[in-house]
Each structure stands twice: as structure tokens, then as C-alpha cells.
Tab-separated table of C-alpha atoms and ligand atoms in Angstrom:
chain	number	residue	atom	x	y	z
C	13	MET	CA	-16.963	-30.844	8.266
C	14	THR	CA	-17.358	-27.367	9.763
C	15	LYS	CA	-18.001	-24.537	7.359
C	16	LYS	CA	-14.981	-22.372	6.514
C	17	THR	CA	-15.384	-18.657	7.115
C	18	ILE	CA	-16.109	-16.570	4.020
C	19	ILE	CA	-15.535	-12.797	4.009
C	20	LEU	CA	-16.651	-10.268	1.413
C	21	GLY	CA	-14.244	-7.298	1.248
C	22	ILE	CA	-14.921	-3.847	-0.220
C	23	GLU	CA	-12.362	-1.146	-1.071
C	24	SER	CA	-13.128	2.392	-2.321
C	25	SER	CA	-10.657	4.657	-0.482
C	26	CYS	CA	-9.155	6.292	-3.579
C	27	ASP	CA	-9.447	5.534	-7.295
C	28	GLU	CA	-10.043	1.777	-7.292
C	29	THR	CA	-13.489	0.260	-6.840
C	30	ALA	CA	-12.741	-3.248	-5.615
C	31	VAL	CA	-14.668	-6.192	-4.191
C	32	ALA	CA	-13.280	-9.615	-3.260
C	33	VAL	CA	-14.393	-12.825	-1.618
C	34	ILE	CA	-11.936	-14.923	0.393
C	35	ARG	CA	-12.317	-18.188	2.283
C	36	ASP	CA	-10.439	-19.151	5.423
C	37	ASN	CA	-8.401	-22.351	5.313
C	38	GLY	CA	-7.622	-22.923	8.985
C	39	ASP	CA	-3.849	-23.211	9.344
C	40	LYS	CA	-3.270	-22.806	5.631
C	41	ILE	CA	-3.241	-19.662	3.504
C	42	PRO	CA	-6.782	-18.355	2.761
C	43	THR	CA	-8.172	-18.865	-0.740
C	44	ILE	CA	-9.066	-15.874	-2.887
C	45	LEU	CA	-12.379	-16.879	-4.512
C	46	SER	CA	-12.643	-13.638	-6.467
C	47	ASN	CA	-10.792	-10.325	-6.545
C	48	ILE	CA	-12.251	-7.688	-8.862
C	49	VAL	CA	-10.523	-4.319	-9.199
C	50	SER	CA	-11.872	-1.548	-11.394
C	51	SER	CA	-9.359	1.300	-11.798
C	52	GLN	CA	-10.303	4.835	-12.776
C	53	PHE	CA	-7.080	5.762	-14.606
C	54	ASP	CA	-8.942	7.008	-17.673
C	55	ILE	CA	-11.134	9.337	-15.618
C	56	HIS	CA	-8.252	11.056	-13.791
C	57	LYS	CA	-5.533	10.892	-16.469
C	58	LYS	CA	-6.299	14.252	-18.023
C	59	PHE	CA	-6.155	15.958	-14.596
C	60	GLY	CA	-2.757	14.468	-13.669
C	61	GLY	CA	-4.097	13.195	-10.318
C	62	VAL	CA	-7.203	11.843	-8.587
C	63	VAL	CA	-10.192	14.218	-8.543
C	64	PRO	CA	-12.158	13.197	-5.403
C	65	GLU	CA	-15.628	14.156	-6.663
C	66	LEU	CA	-15.198	12.250	-9.928
C	67	ALA	CA	-13.723	9.269	-8.097
C	68	ALA	CA	-16.685	9.110	-5.697
C	69	ARG	CA	-19.176	9.352	-8.536
C	70	SER	CA	-17.481	6.502	-10.353
C	71	HIS	CA	-17.461	4.348	-7.182
C	72	LEU	CA	-21.213	4.965	-6.872
C	73	GLU	CA	-21.815	3.976	-10.473
C	74	LYS	CA	-19.746	0.800	-10.261
C	75	ILE	CA	-20.004	-0.643	-6.774
C	76	ASP	CA	-23.116	-2.729	-7.556
C	77	LEU	CA	-21.669	-4.103	-10.741
C	78	ILE	CA	-18.285	-4.945	-9.218
C	79	THR	CA	-19.939	-6.647	-6.230
C	80	ASN	CA	-22.106	-8.773	-8.528
C	81	LYS	CA	-19.047	-9.716	-10.560
C	82	ALA	CA	-17.095	-10.698	-7.423
C	83	LEU	CA	-20.004	-12.792	-6.136
C	84	GLU	CA	-20.524	-14.485	-9.499
C	85	GLU	CA	-16.838	-15.322	-9.890
C	86	SER	CA	-16.559	-16.643	-6.332
C	87	LYS	CA	-19.396	-19.120	-7.037
C	88	ILE	CA	-20.632	-18.772	-3.476
C	89	LYS	CA	-24.219	-18.209	-2.401
C	90	LEU	CA	-25.118	-15.034	-0.536
C	91	ASN	CA	-26.038	-16.963	2.608
C	92	GLU	CA	-22.520	-18.444	2.765
C	93	ILE	CA	-20.974	-15.016	3.516
C	94	ASP	CA	-20.045	-14.780	7.212
C	95	ALA	CA	-19.174	-11.075	7.376
C	96	VAL	CA	-18.754	-7.980	5.240
C	97	ALA	CA	-15.530	-5.951	5.635
C	98	ALA	CA	-15.138	-2.483	4.123
C	99	THR	CA	-12.373	0.131	4.153
C	100	ALA	CA	-13.264	2.945	6.571
C	101	GLY	CA	-10.027	4.970	6.256
C	102	PRO	CA	-7.599	6.483	5.598
C	103	GLY	CA	-8.463	7.918	2.194
C	104	LEU	CA	-10.706	10.420	0.464
C	105	ILE	CA	-13.816	10.911	2.578
C	106	VAL	CA	-16.223	11.099	-0.366
C	107	CYS	CA	-14.787	7.854	-1.749
C	108	LEU	CA	-14.591	5.987	1.560
C	109	THR	CA	-18.235	6.779	2.267
C	110	VAL	CA	-19.410	4.950	-0.861
C	111	GLY	CA	-17.838	1.565	-0.078
C	112	LEU	CA	-18.378	1.890	3.664
C	113	ASN	CA	-22.107	2.610	3.378
C	114	PHE	CA	-22.549	-0.051	0.729
C	115	GLY	CA	-20.773	-2.561	2.988
C	116	LYS	CA	-22.900	-1.644	6.005
C	117	ALA	CA	-26.120	-1.998	4.004
C	118	PHE	CA	-24.948	-5.308	2.546
C	119	ALA	CA	-24.111	-6.695	5.988
C	120	LEU	CA	-27.445	-5.514	7.353
C	121	SER	CA	-29.388	-7.128	4.527
C	122	LEU	CA	-27.530	-10.417	5.062
C	123	LYS	CA	-27.947	-10.119	8.846
C	124	LYS	CA	-24.193	-10.723	9.172
C	125	PRO	CA	-21.508	-8.808	11.096
C	126	PHE	CA	-19.981	-5.677	9.625
C	127	ILE	CA	-16.222	-5.055	9.984
C	128	ALA	CA	-14.552	-1.669	9.399
C	129	VAL	CA	-11.016	-2.073	8.050
C	130	ASN	CA	-8.060	0.296	8.072
C	131	HIS	CA	-6.803	0.381	4.471
C	132	LEU	CA	-3.190	0.394	5.689
C	133	GLU	CA	-3.828	-2.694	7.806
C	134	GLY	CA	-5.106	-4.297	4.598
C	135	HIS	CA	-1.717	-3.585	2.971
C	136	ALA	CA	0.093	-4.749	6.130
C	137	LEU	CA	-1.685	-8.123	6.056
C	138	SER	CA	-1.750	-8.554	2.256
C	139	PRO	CA	1.204	-11.031	2.252
C	140	LYS	CA	-0.936	-13.400	4.343
C	141	LEU	CA	-2.724	-14.181	1.078
C	142	ASN	CA	0.390	-15.832	-0.335
C	143	SER	CA	2.745	-16.564	2.596
C	144	LYS	CA	2.692	-17.809	6.162
C	145	LEU	CA	3.205	-14.748	8.306
C	146	ASN	CA	3.205	-14.530	12.081
C	147	TYR	CA	3.347	-11.516	14.394
C	148	PRO	CA	5.503	-9.666	15.236
C	149	TYR	CA	7.242	-8.338	12.132
C	150	LEU	CA	8.868	-5.239	10.717
C	151	LEU	CA	6.794	-3.593	7.988
C	152	LEU	CA	7.809	-1.153	5.292
C	153	LEU	CA	4.638	0.280	3.826
C	154	ILE	CA	5.275	2.091	0.537
C	155	SER	CA	2.197	3.375	-1.268
C	156	GLY	CA	0.853	6.458	-3.024
C	157	GLY	CA	-0.233	8.105	0.225
C	158	HIS	CA	2.015	6.571	2.902
C	159	THR	CA	5.627	5.608	3.525
C	160	GLN	CA	6.355	4.172	6.951
C	161	TYR	CA	8.456	1.652	8.858
C	162	LEU	CA	6.280	0.011	11.523
C	163	SER	CA	6.772	-2.622	14.148
C	164	VAL	CA	3.685	-4.818	13.777
C	165	GLU	CA	3.077	-6.408	17.143
C	166	GLY	CA	-0.345	-7.943	16.530
C	167	LEU	CA	-3.648	-7.240	14.841
C	168	GLY	CA	-4.280	-3.507	15.328
C	169	LYS	CA	-0.998	-3.117	17.256
C	170	TYR	CA	1.450	-0.908	15.401
C	171	LYS	CA	4.420	1.172	16.544
C	172	ARG	CA	5.725	3.568	13.938
C	173	LEU	CA	9.531	3.609	13.730
C	174	GLY	CA	9.851	6.045	10.840
C	175	THR	CA	7.800	7.914	8.278
C	176	THR	CA	8.199	10.286	5.375
C	177	ILE	CA	8.374	13.901	6.452
C	178	ASP	CA	7.040	15.116	3.088
C	179	ASP	CA	6.041	13.119	-0.018
C	180	ALA	CA	5.058	9.456	0.039
C	181	LEU	CA	7.258	7.241	-2.135
C	182	GLY	CA	4.491	6.489	-4.666
C	183	GLU	CA	3.831	10.211	-4.859
C	184	ALA	CA	7.533	10.828	-5.592
C	185	TYR	CA	7.366	8.252	-8.429
C	186	ASP	CA	4.171	9.805	-9.814
C	187	LYS	CA	5.541	13.375	-9.629
C	188	THR	CA	8.796	12.353	-11.322
C	189	ALA	CA	6.783	10.593	-14.024
C	190	LYS	CA	4.697	13.709	-14.560
C	191	LEU	CA	7.845	15.830	-14.955
C	192	LEU	CA	9.058	13.341	-17.560
C	193	GLY	CA	5.767	13.664	-19.441
C	194	ILE	CA	4.387	10.254	-18.419
C	195	ASP	CA	0.623	9.982	-17.812
C	196	PHE	CA	-0.708	9.577	-14.240
C	197	PRO	CA	-0.115	7.271	-12.415
C	198	GLY	CA	3.365	7.014	-13.856
C	199	GLY	CA	5.134	5.081	-11.074
C	200	PRO	CA	5.242	1.742	-12.886
C	201	LYS	CA	6.407	3.413	-16.126
C	202	ILE	CA	9.459	4.937	-14.392
C	203	GLU	CA	10.707	1.423	-13.815
C	204	GLU	CA	10.467	0.685	-17.544
C	205	PHE	CA	12.162	3.966	-18.479
C	206	ALA	CA	14.907	3.276	-15.930
C	207	LYS	CA	15.836	-0.011	-17.602
C	208	LYS	CA	16.765	1.890	-20.778
C	209	GLY	CA	18.859	4.560	-19.045
C	210	ASP	CA	22.275	5.119	-17.490
C	211	PHE	CA	21.932	5.995	-13.813
C	212	GLN	CA	25.362	7.654	-13.754
C	213	LYS	CA	24.354	10.487	-16.079
C	214	PHE	CA	22.602	12.495	-13.346
C	215	LYS	CA	23.302	12.840	-9.638
C	216	LEU	CA	20.294	13.284	-7.352
C	217	PRO	CA	20.198	14.179	-3.642
C	218	LYS	CA	19.407	11.717	-0.852
C	219	PRO	CA	17.617	13.928	1.699
C	220	ILE	CA	18.198	13.207	5.437
C	221	ILE	CA	20.150	10.076	4.543
C	222	LYS	CA	22.524	10.433	7.499
C	223	LYS	CA	20.042	11.811	10.041
C	224	GLY	CA	16.492	11.438	11.297
C	225	GLY	CA	16.702	7.702	12.107
C	226	CYS	CA	14.565	5.746	9.666
C	227	ASN	CA	12.413	8.746	8.777
C	228	LEU	CA	12.487	9.531	5.069
C	229	SER	CA	12.228	12.547	2.775
C	230	PHE	CA	11.660	12.661	-0.984
C	231	ALA	CA	10.597	16.233	-1.761
C	232	GLY	CA	14.185	17.338	-2.518
C	233	LEU	CA	14.404	14.795	-5.321
C	234	LYS	CA	11.398	16.301	-7.050
C	235	THR	CA	12.968	19.773	-6.886
C	236	ALA	CA	16.263	18.472	-8.288
C	237	ILE	CA	14.465	16.634	-11.093
C	238	LEU	CA	12.450	19.729	-11.956
C	239	ARG	CA	15.711	21.632	-12.414
C	240	ILE	CA	17.310	18.930	-14.591
C	241	VAL	CA	14.207	18.291	-16.699
C	242	LYS	CA	14.213	21.884	-17.973
C	243	ASN	CA	17.474	21.198	-19.814
C	244	ILE	CA	16.616	17.764	-21.137
C	245	LYS	CA	16.419	17.512	-24.918
C	246	THR	CA	16.395	13.831	-25.864
C	247	GLU	CA	14.314	10.770	-25.015
C	248	GLN	CA	17.538	9.028	-23.927
C	249	GLU	CA	18.128	11.737	-21.307
C	250	LYS	CA	14.657	11.020	-19.910
C	251	PHE	CA	15.598	7.345	-19.577
C	252	ASP	CA	18.861	8.345	-17.882
C	253	LEU	CA	17.015	10.566	-15.398
C	254	ALA	CA	14.489	7.810	-14.632
C	255	ALA	CA	17.398	5.395	-14.077
C	256	SER	CA	19.081	7.853	-11.738
C	257	PHE	CA	15.824	8.378	-9.795
C	258	GLN	CA	15.232	4.614	-9.490
C	259	LYS	CA	18.821	4.026	-8.344
C	260	THR	CA	18.653	6.898	-5.802
C	261	ILE	CA	15.415	5.522	-4.318
C	262	GLU	CA	16.961	2.064	-4.047
C	263	GLU	CA	19.969	3.511	-2.231
C	264	ILE	CA	17.811	5.578	0.152
C	265	LEU	CA	15.698	2.525	1.019
C	266	TYR	CA	18.830	0.413	1.463
C	267	GLU	CA	20.302	2.853	4.015
C	268	LYS	CA	17.050	3.602	5.851
C	269	THR	CA	16.106	-0.077	6.065
C	270	LYS	CA	19.437	-0.789	7.790
C	271	VAL	CA	18.481	1.816	10.422
C	272	ALA	CA	14.954	0.361	10.684
C	273	PHE	CA	16.437	-3.118	11.289
C	274	GLN	CA	18.514	-1.704	14.164
C	275	ASP	CA	15.530	0.123	15.649
C	276	PHE	CA	13.342	-2.964	15.319
C	277	ASN	CA	16.016	-5.204	16.886
C	278	LYS	CA	16.216	-2.848	19.877
C	279	LYS	CA	12.601	-3.779	20.608
C	280	LYS	CA	13.751	-7.381	21.271
C	281	GLN	CA	10.945	-8.863	19.217
C	282	ASN	CA	12.946	-12.056	18.587
C	283	THR	CA	11.968	-12.221	14.958
C	284	ASN	CA	13.630	-11.356	11.684
C	285	THR	CA	10.595	-11.107	9.419
C	286	PHE	CA	10.520	-8.044	7.172
C	287	VAL	CA	7.334	-7.359	5.178
C	288	VAL	CA	7.280	-4.868	2.323
C	289	ALA	CA	3.796	-3.906	1.120
C	290	GLY	CA	1.842	-1.206	-0.759
C	291	GLY	CA	1.712	-0.196	-4.429
C	292	VAL	CA	5.438	0.624	-4.724
C	293	ALA	CA	6.328	-2.867	-3.430
C	294	ALA	CA	5.555	-4.018	-6.998
C	295	ASN	CA	8.791	-2.331	-8.134
C	296	LYS	CA	11.301	-5.071	-8.976
C	297	GLY	CA	14.417	-2.946	-8.449
C	298	ILE	CA	13.205	-1.982	-4.972
C	299	ARG	CA	12.320	-5.598	-4.188
C	300	ASN	CA	15.812	-6.774	-5.165
C	301	LYS	CA	17.541	-4.060	-3.166
C	302	LEU	CA	15.443	-4.817	-0.076
C	303	ILE	CA	16.166	-8.535	-0.401
C	304	GLU	CA	19.880	-7.648	-0.569
C	305	VAL	CA	19.831	-5.501	2.592
C	306	SER	CA	17.707	-8.131	4.374
C	307	GLU	CA	20.146	-10.910	3.574
C	308	GLU	CA	23.059	-8.813	4.788
C	309	ASN	CA	21.269	-8.194	8.088
C	310	ASN	CA	19.780	-11.662	8.623
C	311	PHE	CA	16.211	-10.635	7.890
C	312	LYS	CA	13.765	-12.653	5.802
C	313	THR	CA	11.777	-10.559	3.323
C	314	ILE	CA	8.130	-11.274	2.553
C	315	PHE	CA	6.228	-9.462	-0.195
C	316	PRO	CA	2.605	-9.700	-1.292
C	317	ASN	CA	2.103	-11.129	-4.783
C	318	ILE	CA	2.606	-8.391	-7.376
C	319	ASN	CA	-1.149	-8.211	-8.113
C	320	LEU	CA	-1.870	-7.658	-4.403
C	321	CYS	CA	0.571	-4.746	-3.936
C	322	SER	CA	-1.659	-2.012	-5.299
C	323	ASP	CA	-5.122	-1.339	-3.900
C	324	ASN	CA	-7.459	-4.325	-3.909
C	325	ALA	CA	-10.266	-5.740	-1.804
C	326	ALA	CA	-8.717	-9.175	-1.131
C	327	MET	CA	-6.396	-7.488	1.386
C	328	ILE	CA	-9.405	-5.763	2.992
C	329	ALA	CA	-11.161	-9.133	3.255
C	330	MET	CA	-7.920	-10.566	4.749
C	331	ALA	CA	-7.857	-7.922	7.487
C	332	GLY	CA	-11.599	-8.544	7.916
C	333	LEU	CA	-10.970	-12.268	8.372
C	334	GLU	CA	-8.382	-11.640	11.098
C	335	LYS	CA	-10.821	-9.340	12.895
C	336	TYR	CA	-13.666	-11.833	12.408
C	337	LYS	CA	-11.629	-14.551	14.154
C	338	LEU	CA	-11.314	-12.263	17.187
C	339	LYS	CA	-14.989	-11.229	16.916
C	340	LEU	CA	-13.923	-7.618	16.377
C	341	PHE	CA	-17.166	-6.485	14.771
C	342	ASP	CA	-18.265	-2.880	14.283
C	343	ASN	CA	-21.551	-1.064	14.676
C	344	LEU	CA	-23.356	0.309	11.662
C	345	ASP	CA	-22.741	3.860	12.872
C	346	PHE	CA	-18.953	3.460	12.348
C	347	GLN	CA	-17.767	6.690	10.707
C	348	ALA	CA	-15.336	6.964	7.796
C	349	ASN	CA	-12.006	8.276	9.070
C	350	PRO	CA	-9.899	9.909	6.323
C	351	ARG	CA	-6.871	10.207	8.652
C	352	TRP	CA	-7.014	6.827	10.400
C	353	ALA	CA	-3.381	6.114	11.394
C	354	LEU	CA	-2.022	2.659	12.215
C	355	ASP	CA	-0.086	4.022	15.183
C	356	GLU	CA	-2.364	6.652	16.672
C	357	ASN	CA	0.268	7.658	19.237
C	358	ALA	CA	2.904	8.538	16.629
C	359	LYS	CA	3.863	12.185	16.333
C	360	PHE	CA	2.774	14.212	13.278
C	361	LEU	CA	5.985	14.619	11.277
C	362	LYS	CA	5.096	16.522	8.139
C	363	GLY	CA	5.800	19.999	6.868
C	364	ALA	CA	8.239	22.815	7.469
C	365	GLY	CA	9.852	23.112	10.887
C	366	VAL	CA	9.783	19.393	11.642
C	367	LYS	CA	12.525	18.485	14.140
C	368	LEU	CA	14.112	15.105	13.498
D	13	KG4	O1	-1.023	1.129	-2.548
D	13	KG4	P1	-1.456	1.882	-3.740
D	13	KG4	O2	-2.154	1.130	-4.841
D	13	KG4	O3	-2.412	3.059	-3.369
D	13	KG4	C1	-2.312	3.763	-2.186
D	13	KG4	O4	-2.810	3.267	-1.149
D	13	KG4	O5	-1.708	4.843	-2.256
D	13	KG4	O6	-0.156	2.605	-4.319
D	13	KG4	C2	-0.207	3.340	-5.492
D	13	KG4	C3	1.157	3.936	-5.769
D	13	KG4	C4	1.144	4.921	-6.924
D	13	KG4	O7	1.835	6.066	-6.520
D	13	KG4	C5	1.877	4.166	-8.015
D	13	KG4	O8	2.537	4.992	-8.953
D	13	KG4	C6	2.852	3.343	-7.218
D	13	KG4	O9	2.090	2.902	-6.107
D	13	KG4	N1	3.382	2.187	-7.969
D	13	KG4	C7	4.688	2.048	-8.306
D	13	KG4	C8	4.790	0.830	-9.022
D	13	KG4	N2	3.537	0.286	-9.112
D	13	KG4	C9	2.691	1.133	-8.448
D	13	KG4	N3	5.753	2.821	-8.055
D	13	KG4	C10	6.947	2.404	-8.507
D	13	KG4	N4	7.119	1.261	-9.211
D	13	KG4	C11	6.085	0.448	-9.501
D	13	KG4	N5	6.270	-0.673	-10.196
D	14	ZN	ZN1	-3.277	1.554	-0.767
């Protein structure tokens, strides 16, 4: 029996120090042998957001420990690892550097190939750890730093169809949570608040809903919420506002996904696979709404498992495995790239004066 490929993945682009070991299974879904994620919520909570310097210091302190844990749990021997994959961007440069350098040194010491992974490609391929997924497909990537519709045409081949022109969706959830007095990162809590509220109590705007193709905008919601929050007196009103925000987001994604389906179909890809990935893809209301719009438009929705939506290293190892199969190895002088885009030809679409 030939040995199955084993990849060690490392992720440190933001506030999660994560290491995972996965094993290829030929035609079947790869096996996650270990997937350790250490979050830094407690460090950044009092600042209401990630402090890069503190995040990097914590990555440095923990990366050894987390790697040992991942290796121990995987029950593999060091010499069974075929390659080391580490996130090289996008993300916070001081954080990326920790995992990237650690990964390079680890690969060098094992005398095995090193593979630099785009964090967003990790999210894009994360459903391959629980579902069969072939190229091409339409991807909606919804995370704390990015919100994009992309046509995924192969490994490393992305065409952006739409993007946010201001805040990322996860950012919009976190900012709304902050305004409601919920600790960072409040995204997941909004969903809980929303279940206890009446979405009809407050009306929120849906920026660029009827224009700009499948580009998105969320900054106007934050401004509207800021105005409403000043007059809120009861806990119930907070629940109502969270419910209204959740409902508005669902409706925006419903409308914009319809446009994205049309744009994707124009590319004559002959497929109806729609992948939704990134931290916000853990939101059940959003999942249900996207399943609804997919069914209405003859698309089949594929999500990563809930525990693989937010940042983790199994998805980095998954992207590493795909690159390993094509012998796409990197040199040890590969630089961290904090702005590494999936579609490097896509136009910059952020800030005032953007023409849609
Ligand atoms: O993908 P991710 O872990 O990190 C980035 O690459 O940005 O995404 C984190 C984002 C945060 O903004 C977090 O609040 C949001 O995903 N998030 C959620 C939920 N779970 C995580 N937002 C809404 N509903 C959730 N259930
Ligand atoms: Zn992420």
C-alpha cells in the first residue's frame, strides 16, 4: 500500500494560533487527524478589536505548544509529514510572520517541501474537508476581513464577481454587537440576540441593493444602528434591533446572491455549485436564506462544517494538500503578503468616490 500524503498546516494571520494535521484519502474526503485552534479573545476583549502587537506576541508564545499538541493528537511521527503549509497572507503582517517563519523552519528541519497558502484560499477550499467539491464553483466568502463573490475556476484561479465596497460582513456584525454592548467578537452573539427579538420593530437600510451588480455595502447599516441605539432603553429593544439587523443582512444576501448567480451563469461554467465559506458562514439564519435562494435558482449549496467556518489550520492544510498534489512548492524566501488577493486583477473598490 502506498503511503497517503500527510500535511501539517499552520495559521496565524489574525487572532487564532492554529495547527492541524490532515491525511489525504485519494478519491475520498481527507481525514483531519488533529485541528487545534487557540483563540485570543481574552487578550483583545478589553480593546474591542484585535491589537496586532499583542496578537503577534501571543502567537510567538503559543506556536510551539499548539504544534506539539497537534502532532500528539494526530498520532503521527514527524517523519510521516510530507509537507508543511503555512498562511502567508492576507492578514496582519506581524502575525503572519510568526506562523510563516515557524512553518519554513519546520519544513527545513524535516527536509520536506514548504507551501505558502493564501488564507482566503484556505476558506475557499474548507468544504473539501466534509464534502466532495469539484471546480468550477461560485464562492461567497464572508469573514471578518473579506466579503466577496468569486468564480473559482481551479486551484489559484479566481475571478471576483463582487465585493464589499466598505465593511466586511463579519466586521458589520462585530460593530453592531459593539454598539449593543456585546463583547468583541460579537458576531455569533447577534444571532442569539436576534432569536429573542422582533425584526419588524426597526427598519434598516439596504445599501446599493438595486445597483452595483453583486457588490455589497454595509457601512450604512452601522450608521443607522448608531442612531437608533442612542434611543434604546430596554434589553428587549436590543433584541429587536439585533433581529432587524440579522433579517436585513439575510435579505441583502438573498438579493445579491441572485445577481451573483446570474453573473456566474453568464460565464457558462456548466455547474450549479455554490460554496459559502468564512466565519460568518456559521450563521444559521444566513445559511437557511442562502439555501432558499439556491433552491429557487437551481444551485446546490455547500458549506464547511460549522467548526471549520472560522479561522483554523485544517483549511490551510487542505489548500496545502491541493498544492502538494500539483507540486506547487515555495522557496524559503517567500515573503508574507498582508494584501494577498485571490483575484489579483480585480479592481480596488473601497472608499469614497468608488464608481459602481
Ligand atoms: O473567517 P473568520 O474566522 O476570520 C477572518 O478571516 O476574518 O471570521 C471571523 C468573523 C468575525 O467577524 C465574527 O464575528 C464572524 O466571523 N462570525 C459570525 C458568526 N460566527 C463568526 N458572524 C455572524 N454570525 C455568526 N454565527
Ligand atoms: Zn479567515
